[in-house]
Amino acid sequence: MKEPATWRVRPRQVSHPLTVRLRGSSDSDCFHQIFVGEEYAAVRNLPNVRLVLDLGANAGFASAYFLNCFPDCQVVAVEPDDENAAICESNLRTYGKRARVLRGAAWSECTRLRLRNDFGDGRSWALQAAPAEDGAGAIQAWDVATIIEMTGLSAVDLLKVDIEKGELAVFDKSARHWLPRIRNICIELHDPECRNVFFRALADFYYELECSGEYTICRNLRPR
């Protein structure tokens, strides 16, 4: 029997079923990390979460997880790939106005980018935004300050970042303008260079540091 293209399932952590792509997609691995491995369990107890930015939302599994962890929050899911964004929109539609999907990428500035599929294993969770020649890329990109302004809220209670080395751009010198508006960060750092850039950006902040699976978590950011 031919394997179906998708699987509909409702893990215990969420209130609505999710669509998981099969046939070689990375969705099943991502689903396992979030709902079986519970890699975000370390942030479940964050207090007073009103706004979550999910940078690199992929199929929307993490966004759905956060929407159920924090019943009073709004989630803005940012995803540059059209196929991923379409599945993300489908998976988050039942949450109504609490969930918004932005088709584009987070970057150091508002610009146009292109997508590369030669990073990591090349599957949907490893697509990488990169600069385009003459700013003529197909993907819209925004700096984090602009994304925050689009929400209409003044602060981000949880910034989740999984953008396949895009953190090199997001956390460059421009980050100093918006980092004071971030309370907690959960980020996948993809190599030592990314790690150095990230922690250099946080050099003027106090925070509590921990790790959960592939994620680095910085709680309670506050200026030194």
CSV table of C-alpha atoms in Angstrom, one decimal:
chain,number,residue,atom,x,y,z
A,1,MET,CA,0.0,0.0,0.0
A,2,LYS,CA,1.3,3.4,-0.9
A,3,GLU,CA,2.2,5.7,2.0
A,4,PRO,CA,-0.3,8.6,2.4
A,5,ALA,CA,1.0,12.1,1.7
A,6,THR,CA,0.0,13.4,5.1
A,7,TRP,CA,-1.0,12.2,8.6
A,8,ARG,CA,-3.5,13.9,10.8
A,9,VAL,CA,-2.8,13.5,14.5
A,10,ARG,CA,-3.5,15.3,17.8
A,11,PRO,CA,-0.7,15.0,20.3
A,12,ARG,CA,-1.7,15.3,23.9
A,13,GLN,CA,-0.1,18.8,24.3
A,14,VAL,CA,-2.5,20.5,21.8
A,15,SER,CA,-6.2,21.0,21.5
A,16,HIS,CA,-6.5,20.6,17.7
A,17,PRO,CA,-5.2,18.0,15.2
A,18,LEU,CA,-2.1,18.8,13.1
A,19,THR,CA,-1.2,17.8,9.6
A,20,VAL,CA,2.2,16.1,9.3
A,21,ARG,CA,3.7,15.6,5.8
A,22,LEU,CA,5.1,12.2,5.1
A,23,ARG,CA,7.1,10.6,2.1
A,24,GLY,CA,10.5,11.8,3.2
A,25,SER,CA,9.5,15.1,4.7
A,26,SER,CA,11.3,16.3,7.9
A,27,ASP,CA,7.9,16.9,9.5
A,28,SER,CA,7.9,13.6,11.4
A,29,ASP,CA,11.3,14.3,12.9
A,30,CYS,CA,10.2,17.8,13.9
A,31,PHE,CA,7.0,16.4,15.4
A,32,HIS,CA,9.0,13.9,17.4
A,33,GLN,CA,11.4,16.5,18.8
A,34,ILE,CA,8.5,18.7,20.0
A,35,PHE,CA,5.8,16.3,21.1
A,36,VAL,CA,7.7,13.2,22.0
A,37,GLY,CA,11.1,14.6,23.0
A,38,GLU,CA,9.4,17.7,24.6
A,39,GLU,CA,12.3,20.0,23.7
A,40,TYR,CA,10.2,23.1,24.6
A,41,ALA,CA,9.2,21.7,28.0
A,42,ALA,CA,11.8,24.0,29.7
A,43,VAL,CA,9.8,27.1,28.7
A,44,ARG,CA,6.3,25.8,29.6
A,45,ASN,CA,6.3,27.6,33.0
A,46,LEU,CA,7.2,31.1,31.7
A,47,PRO,CA,4.8,33.5,33.4
A,48,ASN,CA,2.6,36.2,31.8
A,49,VAL,CA,3.3,35.2,28.1
A,50,ARG,CA,1.3,37.5,25.8
A,51,LEU,CA,3.4,37.4,22.6
A,52,VAL,CA,5.5,34.7,21.1
A,53,LEU,CA,7.6,35.2,17.9
A,54,ASP,CA,8.3,31.9,16.2
A,55,LEU,CA,11.2,32.7,13.8
A,56,GLY,CA,11.5,29.7,11.4
A,57,ALA,CA,8.1,28.2,12.1
A,58,ASN,CA,8.3,25.4,9.5
A,59,ALA,CA,5.0,23.4,9.7
A,60,GLY,CA,3.7,25.3,12.8
A,61,PHE,CA,4.2,22.5,15.4
A,62,ALA,CA,6.1,24.8,17.8
A,63,SER,CA,3.6,27.6,17.4
A,64,ALA,CA,0.7,25.2,18.2
A,65,TYR,CA,2.7,24.0,21.2
A,66,PHE,CA,3.1,27.5,22.5
A,67,LEU,CA,-0.5,28.5,21.8
A,68,ASN,CA,-1.6,25.6,24.1
A,69,CYS,CA,1.1,26.3,26.7
A,70,PHE,CA,0.1,29.9,27.0
A,71,PRO,CA,-3.7,30.3,26.6
A,72,ASP,CA,-3.6,34.1,26.7
A,73,CYS,CA,-0.8,34.5,24.1
A,74,GLN,CA,-0.7,35.6,20.5
A,75,VAL,CA,1.8,33.8,18.3
A,76,VAL,CA,3.4,35.3,15.2
A,77,ALA,CA,4.9,32.5,13.1
A,78,VAL,CA,7.5,33.6,10.5
A,79,GLU,CA,8.3,31.2,7.7
A,80,PRO,CA,10.0,31.9,4.4
A,81,ASP,CA,9.1,28.8,2.4
A,82,ASP,CA,5.7,28.8,0.7
A,83,GLU,CA,5.0,25.1,1.2
A,84,ASN,CA,6.0,25.2,4.8
A,85,ALA,CA,4.0,28.4,5.4
A,86,ALA,CA,0.9,26.8,3.8
A,87,ILE,CA,1.0,23.8,6.1
A,88,CYS,CA,1.7,26.2,9.0
A,89,GLU,CA,-1.3,28.3,8.2
A,90,SER,CA,-3.5,25.1,8.0
A,91,ASN,CA,-2.2,23.9,11.3
A,92,LEU,CA,-2.8,27.2,13.1
A,93,ARG,CA,-6.1,28.2,11.5
A,94,THR,CA,-8.2,26.7,14.3
A,95,TYR,CA,-6.6,29.2,16.8
A,96,GLY,CA,-8.2,32.1,15.0
A,97,LYS,CA,-6.8,35.6,15.6
A,98,ARG,CA,-4.4,34.3,18.3
A,99,ALA,CA,-2.1,33.0,15.5
A,100,ARG,CA,-0.7,34.9,12.5
A,101,VAL,CA,1.6,33.5,9.8
A,102,LEU,CA,4.1,35.9,8.1
A,103,ARG,CA,5.4,34.5,4.8
A,104,GLY,CA,9.0,35.7,4.9
A,105,ALA,CA,12.2,35.6,6.9
A,106,ALA,CA,13.7,37.4,9.9
A,107,TRP,CA,17.0,39.2,9.0
A,108,SER,CA,19.0,42.2,10.1
A,109,GLU,CA,17.1,44.6,7.9
A,110,CYS,CA,14.0,44.8,5.7
A,111,THR,CA,15.1,43.4,2.4
A,112,ARG,CA,14.6,40.6,-0.2
A,113,LEU,CA,16.3,37.2,0.2
A,114,ARG,CA,16.5,33.9,-1.6
A,115,LEU,CA,16.1,30.4,-0.3
A,116,ARG,CA,18.8,27.7,-0.4
A,117,ASN,CA,18.2,24.0,0.0
A,118,ASP,CA,21.9,22.9,0.3
A,119,PHE,CA,22.1,23.4,4.1
A,120,GLY,CA,21.9,20.5,6.5
A,121,ASP,CA,19.9,17.5,5.1
A,122,GLY,CA,18.2,19.7,2.5
A,123,ARG,CA,14.7,18.8,3.7
A,124,SER,CA,12.0,21.3,4.6
A,125,TRP,CA,13.3,22.1,8.1
A,126,ALA,CA,16.7,23.0,6.7
A,127,LEU,CA,15.9,25.6,4.1
A,128,GLN,CA,18.1,28.6,4.5
A,129,ALA,CA,17.5,32.2,3.7
A,130,ALA,CA,20.4,34.0,2.1
A,131,PRO,CA,21.2,37.4,0.5
A,132,ALA,CA,20.0,37.9,-3.1
A,133,GLU,CA,21.8,39.7,-5.8
A,134,ASP,CA,20.8,43.4,-6.0
A,135,GLY,CA,18.1,42.7,-3.4
A,136,ALA,CA,15.9,41.0,-6.0
A,137,GLY,CA,15.2,37.8,-4.2
A,138,ALA,CA,11.7,36.2,-4.0
A,139,ILE,CA,11.5,36.2,-0.2
A,140,GLN,CA,10.5,39.2,1.9
A,141,ALA,CA,12.6,39.7,5.0
A,142,TRP,CA,12.2,41.9,8.1
A,143,ASP,CA,14.3,42.9,11.0
A,144,VAL,CA,12.9,41.8,14.4
A,145,ALA,CA,12.1,45.4,15.4
A,146,THR,CA,9.8,45.7,12.4
A,147,ILE,CA,8.1,42.3,13.2
A,148,ILE,CA,7.4,43.5,16.7
A,149,GLU,CA,5.9,46.7,15.4
A,150,MET,CA,3.6,44.6,13.1
A,151,THR,CA,2.2,42.9,16.2
A,152,GLY,CA,1.0,46.1,17.9
A,153,LEU,CA,2.6,45.0,21.2
A,154,SER,CA,5.6,46.5,22.9
A,155,ALA,CA,7.5,43.4,24.1
A,156,VAL,CA,8.1,39.8,23.2
A,157,ASP,CA,7.7,37.4,26.0
A,158,LEU,CA,9.2,34.4,24.1
A,159,LEU,CA,11.4,34.6,21.0
A,160,LYS,CA,11.9,31.2,19.5
A,161,VAL,CA,14.6,31.1,16.8
A,162,ASP,CA,15.4,28.2,14.5
A,163,ILE,CA,16.6,29.7,11.2
A,164,GLU,CA,19.5,27.6,9.9
A,165,LYS,CA,22.3,30.0,10.6
A,166,GLY,CA,20.2,33.1,9.9
A,167,GLU,CA,21.0,34.0,13.5
A,168,LEU,CA,24.2,35.4,12.2
A,169,ALA,CA,22.3,38.2,10.5
A,170,VAL,CA,19.5,38.5,13.1
A,171,PHE,CA,21.9,38.9,16.0
A,172,ASP,CA,24.4,41.2,14.4
A,173,LYS,CA,24.9,44.8,15.6
A,174,SER,CA,21.3,45.7,14.7
A,175,ALA,CA,20.0,43.5,17.5
A,176,ARG,CA,20.9,46.1,20.1
A,177,HIS,CA,17.9,48.1,19.0
A,178,TRP,CA,15.3,45.4,19.7
A,179,LEU,CA,16.9,43.1,22.3
A,180,PRO,CA,15.7,45.3,25.3
A,181,ARG,CA,12.1,44.3,24.2
A,182,ILE,CA,12.7,40.6,24.6
A,183,ARG,CA,12.1,38.8,27.8
A,184,ASN,CA,13.1,35.2,27.0
A,185,ILE,CA,14.8,33.4,24.1
A,186,CYS,CA,14.8,29.8,22.9
A,187,ILE,CA,17.2,29.4,20.0
A,188,GLU,CA,19.0,26.6,18.0
A,189,LEU,CA,22.6,27.7,17.4
A,190,HIS,CA,23.9,25.9,14.4
A,191,ASP,CA,27.7,26.1,14.8
A,192,PRO,CA,30.4,27.9,17.0
A,193,GLU,CA,30.3,31.0,14.9
A,194,CYS,CA,26.5,31.4,15.5
A,195,ARG,CA,27.1,30.8,19.2
A,196,ASN,CA,29.7,33.5,19.4
A,197,VAL,CA,27.6,36.0,17.5
A,198,PHE,CA,24.5,35.3,19.7
A,199,PHE,CA,26.3,35.6,23.0
A,200,ARG,CA,28.2,38.7,21.9
A,201,ALA,CA,24.8,40.3,21.2
A,202,LEU,CA,23.7,39.4,24.8
A,203,ALA,CA,26.8,40.7,26.4
A,204,ASP,CA,25.0,43.7,27.9
A,205,PHE,CA,22.3,41.6,29.5
A,206,TYR,CA,21.8,39.5,32.6
A,207,TYR,CA,19.9,36.2,32.0
A,208,GLU,CA,19.6,32.6,33.3
A,209,LEU,CA,21.1,30.1,30.8
A,210,GLU,CA,20.0,26.5,30.3
A,211,CYS,CA,19.8,23.9,27.4
A,212,SER,CA,17.1,21.6,26.3
A,213,GLY,CA,17.9,19.2,23.5
A,214,GLU,CA,19.2,21.3,20.6
A,215,TYR,CA,18.0,24.6,22.1
A,216,THR,CA,19.7,27.2,24.1
A,217,ILE,CA,17.4,29.0,26.5
A,218,CYS,CA,18.0,32.5,28.0
A,219,ARG,CA,15.4,33.5,30.6
A,220,ASN,CA,14.6,36.8,32.1
A,221,LEU,CA,16.8,39.1,29.9
A,222,ARG,CA,17.5,42.4,31.6
A,223,PRO,CA,20.0,45.1,30.9
A,224,ARG,CA,23.2,45.1,32.9
